[in-house]
XYZ file of C-alpha atoms in Angstrom:
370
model
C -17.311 -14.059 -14.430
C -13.484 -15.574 -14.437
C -11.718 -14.959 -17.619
C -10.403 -18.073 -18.837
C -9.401 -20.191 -21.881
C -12.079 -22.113 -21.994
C -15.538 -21.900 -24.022
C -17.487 -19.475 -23.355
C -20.584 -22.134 -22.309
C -18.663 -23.389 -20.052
C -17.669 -20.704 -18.232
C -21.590 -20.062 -18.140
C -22.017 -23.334 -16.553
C -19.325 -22.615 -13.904
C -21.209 -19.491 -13.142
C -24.653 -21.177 -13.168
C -23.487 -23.950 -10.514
C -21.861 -21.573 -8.741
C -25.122 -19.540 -8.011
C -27.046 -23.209 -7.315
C -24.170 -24.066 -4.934
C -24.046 -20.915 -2.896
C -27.874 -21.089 -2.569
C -28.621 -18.016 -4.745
C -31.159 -19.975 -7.011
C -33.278 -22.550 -4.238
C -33.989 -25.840 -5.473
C -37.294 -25.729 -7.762
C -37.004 -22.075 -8.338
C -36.611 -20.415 -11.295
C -33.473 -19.409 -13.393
C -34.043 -16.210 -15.530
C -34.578 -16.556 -19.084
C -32.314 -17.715 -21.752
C -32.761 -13.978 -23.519
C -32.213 -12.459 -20.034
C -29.367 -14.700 -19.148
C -27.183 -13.824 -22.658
C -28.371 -11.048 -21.880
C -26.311 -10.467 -18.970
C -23.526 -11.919 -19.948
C -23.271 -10.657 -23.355
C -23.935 -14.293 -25.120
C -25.775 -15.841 -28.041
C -29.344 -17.831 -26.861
C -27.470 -20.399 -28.709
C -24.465 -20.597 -25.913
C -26.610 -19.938 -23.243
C -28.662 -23.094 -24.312
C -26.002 -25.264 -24.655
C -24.949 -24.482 -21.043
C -28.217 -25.148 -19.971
C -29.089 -28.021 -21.835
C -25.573 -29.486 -19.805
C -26.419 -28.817 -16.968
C -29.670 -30.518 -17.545
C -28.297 -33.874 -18.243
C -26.315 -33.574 -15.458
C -29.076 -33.014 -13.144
C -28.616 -29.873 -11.877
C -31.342 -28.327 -13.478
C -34.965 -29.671 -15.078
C -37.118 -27.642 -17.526
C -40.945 -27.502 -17.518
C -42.781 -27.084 -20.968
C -44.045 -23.869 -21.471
C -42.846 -22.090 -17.873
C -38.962 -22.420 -18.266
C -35.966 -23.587 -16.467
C -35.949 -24.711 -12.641
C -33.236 -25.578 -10.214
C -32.569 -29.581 -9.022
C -33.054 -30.680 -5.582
C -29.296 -31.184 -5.054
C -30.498 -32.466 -1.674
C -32.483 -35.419 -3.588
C -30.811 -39.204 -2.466
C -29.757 -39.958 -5.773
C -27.456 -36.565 -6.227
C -25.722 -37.097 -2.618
C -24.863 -41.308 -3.061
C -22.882 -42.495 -5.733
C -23.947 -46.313 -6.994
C -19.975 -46.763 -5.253
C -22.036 -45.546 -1.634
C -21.282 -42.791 -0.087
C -18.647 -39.649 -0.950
C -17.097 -37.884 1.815
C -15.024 -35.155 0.557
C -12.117 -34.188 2.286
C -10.638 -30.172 1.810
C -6.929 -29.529 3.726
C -4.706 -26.760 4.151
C -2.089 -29.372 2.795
C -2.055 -33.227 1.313
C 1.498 -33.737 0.826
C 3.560 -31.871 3.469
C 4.197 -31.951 7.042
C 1.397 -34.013 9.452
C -0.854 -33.704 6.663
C -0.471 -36.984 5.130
C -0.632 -38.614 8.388
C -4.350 -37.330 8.811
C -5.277 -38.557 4.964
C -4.209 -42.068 5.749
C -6.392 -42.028 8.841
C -9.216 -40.683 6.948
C -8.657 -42.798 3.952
C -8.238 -45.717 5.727
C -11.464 -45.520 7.969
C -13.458 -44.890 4.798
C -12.230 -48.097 3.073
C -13.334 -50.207 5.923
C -16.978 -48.799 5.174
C -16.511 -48.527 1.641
C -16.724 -45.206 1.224
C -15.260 -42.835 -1.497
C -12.424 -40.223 -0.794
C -12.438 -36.656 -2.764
C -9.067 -34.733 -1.192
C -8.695 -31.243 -2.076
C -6.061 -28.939 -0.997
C -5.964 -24.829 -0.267
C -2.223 -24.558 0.128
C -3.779 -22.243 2.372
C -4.988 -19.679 0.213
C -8.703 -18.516 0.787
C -9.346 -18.441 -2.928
C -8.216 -21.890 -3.223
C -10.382 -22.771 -0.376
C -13.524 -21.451 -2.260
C -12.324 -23.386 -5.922
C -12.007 -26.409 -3.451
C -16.071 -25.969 -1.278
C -17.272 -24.721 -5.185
C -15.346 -28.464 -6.950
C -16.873 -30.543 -3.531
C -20.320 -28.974 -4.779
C -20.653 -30.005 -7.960
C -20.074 -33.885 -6.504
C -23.036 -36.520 -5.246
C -21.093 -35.366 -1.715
C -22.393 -37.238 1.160
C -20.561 -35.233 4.331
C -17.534 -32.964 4.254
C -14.444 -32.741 6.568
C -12.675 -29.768 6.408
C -9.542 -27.818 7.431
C -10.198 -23.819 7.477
C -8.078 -21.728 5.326
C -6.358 -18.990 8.076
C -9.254 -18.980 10.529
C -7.918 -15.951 12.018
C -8.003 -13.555 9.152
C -12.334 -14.515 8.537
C -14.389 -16.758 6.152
C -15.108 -15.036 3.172
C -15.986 -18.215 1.623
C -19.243 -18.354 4.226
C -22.024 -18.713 1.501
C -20.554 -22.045 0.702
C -21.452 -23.232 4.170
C -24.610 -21.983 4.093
C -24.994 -23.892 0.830
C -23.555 -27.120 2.606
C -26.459 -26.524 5.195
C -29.500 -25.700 2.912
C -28.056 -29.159 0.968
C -28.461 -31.164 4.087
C -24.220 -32.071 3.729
C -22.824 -32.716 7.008
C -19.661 -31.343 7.881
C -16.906 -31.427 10.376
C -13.571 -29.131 10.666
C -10.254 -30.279 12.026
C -7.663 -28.385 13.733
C -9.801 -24.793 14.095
C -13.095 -23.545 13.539
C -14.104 -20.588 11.492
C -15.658 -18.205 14.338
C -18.888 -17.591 12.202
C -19.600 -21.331 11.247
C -21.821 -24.259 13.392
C -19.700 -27.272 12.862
C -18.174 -29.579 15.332
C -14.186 -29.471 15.457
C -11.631 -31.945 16.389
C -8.631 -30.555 17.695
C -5.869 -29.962 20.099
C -5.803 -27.526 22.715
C -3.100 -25.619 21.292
C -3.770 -22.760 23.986
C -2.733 -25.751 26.786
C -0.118 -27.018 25.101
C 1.732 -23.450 24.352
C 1.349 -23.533 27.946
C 2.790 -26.673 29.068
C 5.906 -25.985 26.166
C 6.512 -22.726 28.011
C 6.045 -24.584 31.302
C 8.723 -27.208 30.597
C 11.514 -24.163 29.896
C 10.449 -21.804 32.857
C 10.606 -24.901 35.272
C 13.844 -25.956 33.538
C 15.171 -22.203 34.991
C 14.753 -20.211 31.280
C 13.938 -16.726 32.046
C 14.585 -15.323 28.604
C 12.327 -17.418 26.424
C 11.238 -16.160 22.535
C 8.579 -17.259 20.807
C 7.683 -17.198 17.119
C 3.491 -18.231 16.347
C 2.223 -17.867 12.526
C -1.628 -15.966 13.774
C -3.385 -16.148 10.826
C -4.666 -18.910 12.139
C -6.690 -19.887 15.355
C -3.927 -22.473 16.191
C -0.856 -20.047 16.192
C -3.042 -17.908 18.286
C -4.214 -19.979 21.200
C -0.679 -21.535 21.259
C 0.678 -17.952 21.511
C -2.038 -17.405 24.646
C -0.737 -20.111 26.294
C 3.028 -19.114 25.452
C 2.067 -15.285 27.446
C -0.454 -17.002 30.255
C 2.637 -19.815 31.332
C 5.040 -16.390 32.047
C 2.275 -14.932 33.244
C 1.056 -17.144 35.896
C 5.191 -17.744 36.791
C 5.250 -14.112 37.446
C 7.400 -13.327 34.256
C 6.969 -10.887 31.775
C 7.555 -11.367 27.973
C 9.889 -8.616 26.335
C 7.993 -7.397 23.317
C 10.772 -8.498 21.317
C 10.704 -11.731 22.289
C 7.643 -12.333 20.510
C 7.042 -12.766 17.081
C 4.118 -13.282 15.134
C 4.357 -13.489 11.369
C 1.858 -14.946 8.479
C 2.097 -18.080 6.220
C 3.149 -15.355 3.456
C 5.894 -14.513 5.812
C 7.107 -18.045 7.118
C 10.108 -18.238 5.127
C 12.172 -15.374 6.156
C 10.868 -13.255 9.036
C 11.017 -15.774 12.309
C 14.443 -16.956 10.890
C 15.750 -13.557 10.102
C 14.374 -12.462 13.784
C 15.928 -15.184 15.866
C 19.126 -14.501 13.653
C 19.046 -10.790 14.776
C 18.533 -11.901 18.757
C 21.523 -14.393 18.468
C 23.942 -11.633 18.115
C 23.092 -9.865 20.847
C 25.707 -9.574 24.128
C 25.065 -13.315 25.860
C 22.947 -11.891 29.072
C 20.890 -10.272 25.874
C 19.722 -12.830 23.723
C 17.101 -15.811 24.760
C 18.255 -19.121 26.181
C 15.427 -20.777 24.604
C 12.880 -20.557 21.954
C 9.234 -21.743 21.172
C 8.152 -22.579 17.753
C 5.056 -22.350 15.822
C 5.548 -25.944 14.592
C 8.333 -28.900 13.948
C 8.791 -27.353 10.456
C 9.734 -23.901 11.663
C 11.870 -25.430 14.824
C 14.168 -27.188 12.319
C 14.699 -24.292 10.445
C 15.920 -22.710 13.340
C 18.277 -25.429 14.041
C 20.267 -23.782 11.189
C 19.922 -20.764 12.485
C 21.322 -21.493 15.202
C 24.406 -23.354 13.861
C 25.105 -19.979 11.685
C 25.447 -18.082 14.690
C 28.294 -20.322 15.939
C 25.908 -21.530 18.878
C 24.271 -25.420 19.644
C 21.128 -26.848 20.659
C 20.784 -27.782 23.541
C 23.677 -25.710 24.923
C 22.879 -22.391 23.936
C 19.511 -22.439 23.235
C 17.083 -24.953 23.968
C 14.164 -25.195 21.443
C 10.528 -26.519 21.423
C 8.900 -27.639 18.555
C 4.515 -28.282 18.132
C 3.062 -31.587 16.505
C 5.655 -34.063 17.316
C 5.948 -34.535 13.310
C 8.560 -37.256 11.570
C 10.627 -34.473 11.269
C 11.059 -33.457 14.702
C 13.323 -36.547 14.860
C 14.890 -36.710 12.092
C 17.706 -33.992 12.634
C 20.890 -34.393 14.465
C 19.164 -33.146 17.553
C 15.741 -34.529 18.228
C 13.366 -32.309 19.055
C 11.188 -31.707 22.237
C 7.776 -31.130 21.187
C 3.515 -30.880 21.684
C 2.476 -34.380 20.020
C -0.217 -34.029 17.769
C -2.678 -36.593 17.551
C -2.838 -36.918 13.512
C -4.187 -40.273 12.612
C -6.165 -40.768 15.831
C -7.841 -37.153 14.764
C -8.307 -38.916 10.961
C -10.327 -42.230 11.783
C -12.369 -40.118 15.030
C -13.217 -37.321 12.368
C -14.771 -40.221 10.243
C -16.443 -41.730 13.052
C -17.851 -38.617 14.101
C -19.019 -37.795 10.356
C -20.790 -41.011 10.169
C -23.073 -40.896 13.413
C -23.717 -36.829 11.840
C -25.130 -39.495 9.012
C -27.159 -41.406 11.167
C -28.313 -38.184 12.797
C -29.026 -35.771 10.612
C -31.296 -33.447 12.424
C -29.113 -33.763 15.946
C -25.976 -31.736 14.575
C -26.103 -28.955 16.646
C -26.121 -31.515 19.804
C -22.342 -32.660 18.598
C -19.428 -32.078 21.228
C -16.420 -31.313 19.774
C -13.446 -33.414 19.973
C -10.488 -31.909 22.290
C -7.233 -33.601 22.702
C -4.665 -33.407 25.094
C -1.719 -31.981 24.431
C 1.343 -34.210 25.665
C 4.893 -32.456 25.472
C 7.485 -35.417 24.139
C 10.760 -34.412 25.464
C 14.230 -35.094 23.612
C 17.131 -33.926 23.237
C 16.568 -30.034 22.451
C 16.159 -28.749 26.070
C 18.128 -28.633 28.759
C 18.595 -26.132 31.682
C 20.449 -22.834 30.556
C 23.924 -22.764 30.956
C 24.949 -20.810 34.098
């Protein structure tokens, strides 16, 4: 177990949910003894009972006379609906920040009209946030789950947890990616289009020496990057190796700007005329960039931008972007977790959602400068 500052019965608790949640005690089965439990972890049979007595009264476990200690049925209709109706819990990379917010309100908003109840969590993108988050969700009367994986590139460690989600009969949805090695419906863009139709745009406006910078540690930066390579590809261009760069969310704040630094000083017929971007957040980063290497946008280098967030205009120089649909994805995730609801053995015969991705031209591309 965790060390922490808190009793020790309650870090036996934590533990003891924690193996109900991930399915490694079944409802109705047994939980080993209270000698063989302080056993294990070193306790008195008086800590160990006042865990268990706890978790009793909260109903995640129910004692027989004489034959011991069994596990609830979380599954039961009084553990998934609150006396408020039902809980949908909501688990994002982000709350806060960026398009995030924009997808909360369309969430939120959809579930007030039915009277649901909102839990939001947040991984900041950090697996082991992502399993505190699924392990929190657990422990609620949860009623259906939408979710936003934690770097879907790099794996799902945290898979148990969706097993436990499926042997409690929770419905869940994921937006933006989908972990490779879960069942779920997804609603999301098709990121490898629009990296297409953003590299598109520049090769048609006559760039030949176009960079791109996609974060891969997750599904998103990756298809986006597929498009980026299959656009040059199909208009019989080839990408330098250095004009690619892939970095991680750990390395977002200084490697793409450093790199597009480096290529700026380069001889003119050197460096890139334009530039593709991850997302809005990195593209206006690069703005300054730019501006420290004595050059403008659009003049020097034209730049595109994904998700068509607030701030992709609000900068000097408004940026040309792939629109993301964020509340639209918000109320349809809702709508699609509520027919799961009214379907609970059909999930597997779900579509997925897939949106279009429409590039929103402004002001930060032009043709290059002859």
């Amino acid at each position: 177990m965790k060390e922490q500052q808190t009793p020790k019965y309650m870090q036996l608790k934590q533990e003891i949910i924690s193996w109900i949640v991930t399915a490694q005690f079944k409802p109705h089965e047994k939980l080993p003894s209270e000698n063989e439990i302080g056993k294990q972890f070193e306790m008195s049979r008086q800590t160990v009972r006042q865990a268990l007595g706890d978790l009793e009264q909260e109903g995640w476990l129910y004692r027989v006379q004489g034959k011991g200690t069994f596990v609830s049925d979380q599954s039961a209709p009084e553990r998934k609906n609150s006396s408020q109706g039902m809980t949908i819990g909501m688990i994002t990379t982000h709350i806060s920040d960026y398009i995030f917010p924009t997808i909360v309100r369309g969430v939120e908003s959809s579930l007030r009209a039915v009277g649901a109840r909102l839990l939001l969590a947040s991984t900041d993108n950090e697996k082991d946030k992502e399993k505190d988050s699924l392990e929190s969700m657990l422990r609620e009367p949860l009623t259906g789950l939408i979710i936003e994986p934690t770097k879907s590139a790099e794996g799902n460690p945290n898979f148990n947890y969706f097993l436990a989600l499926d042997a409690l009969k929770i419905p869940y949805i994921m937006l933006n990616e989908r972990y490779s090695d879960v069942d779920a419906p997804c609603l999301r863009v098709d990121d490898e289009l629009g990296g297409y139709r953003a590299a598109e745009h520049l090769i048609k406006l006559g760039h030949t020496r176009i960079a791109g910078f996609f974060k891969t540690d997750d599904f998103q930066g990756v298809h986006r990057m597929r498009g980026f390579l299959r656009a040059h590809r199909e208009q019989g261009h080839t990408v330098p190796p250095d004009y690619l760069l892939r970095y991680t969310t750990e390395e977002k704040q200084d490697k793409p700007m450093q790199a597009l630094f480096a290529m700026l000083q380069r001889e003119p017929d050197q460096r890139p005329t334009a530039i593709i971007c991850y997302n809005d957040e990195l593209a206006v980063k690069m703005l300054d960039i730019v501006r420290q290497a004595g050059l403008t946008v659009p003049e020097d280098l034209s730049i595109v931008g994904f998700d068509d967030a607030n701030l992709a205009t609000a900068t000097e120089v408004k940026l040309t972007t792939v629109a993301h649909p964020k509340t639209e994805m918000g109320t349809d995730a809702v709508e699609l977790l509520l027919s799961m609801l009214d379907k609970q053995h059909q999930r597997r015969q779900t579509q997925d959602k897939i949106y279009d991705p429409q590039l929103v031209i402004r002001d930060s591309t032009r043709p290059p400068q002859s």
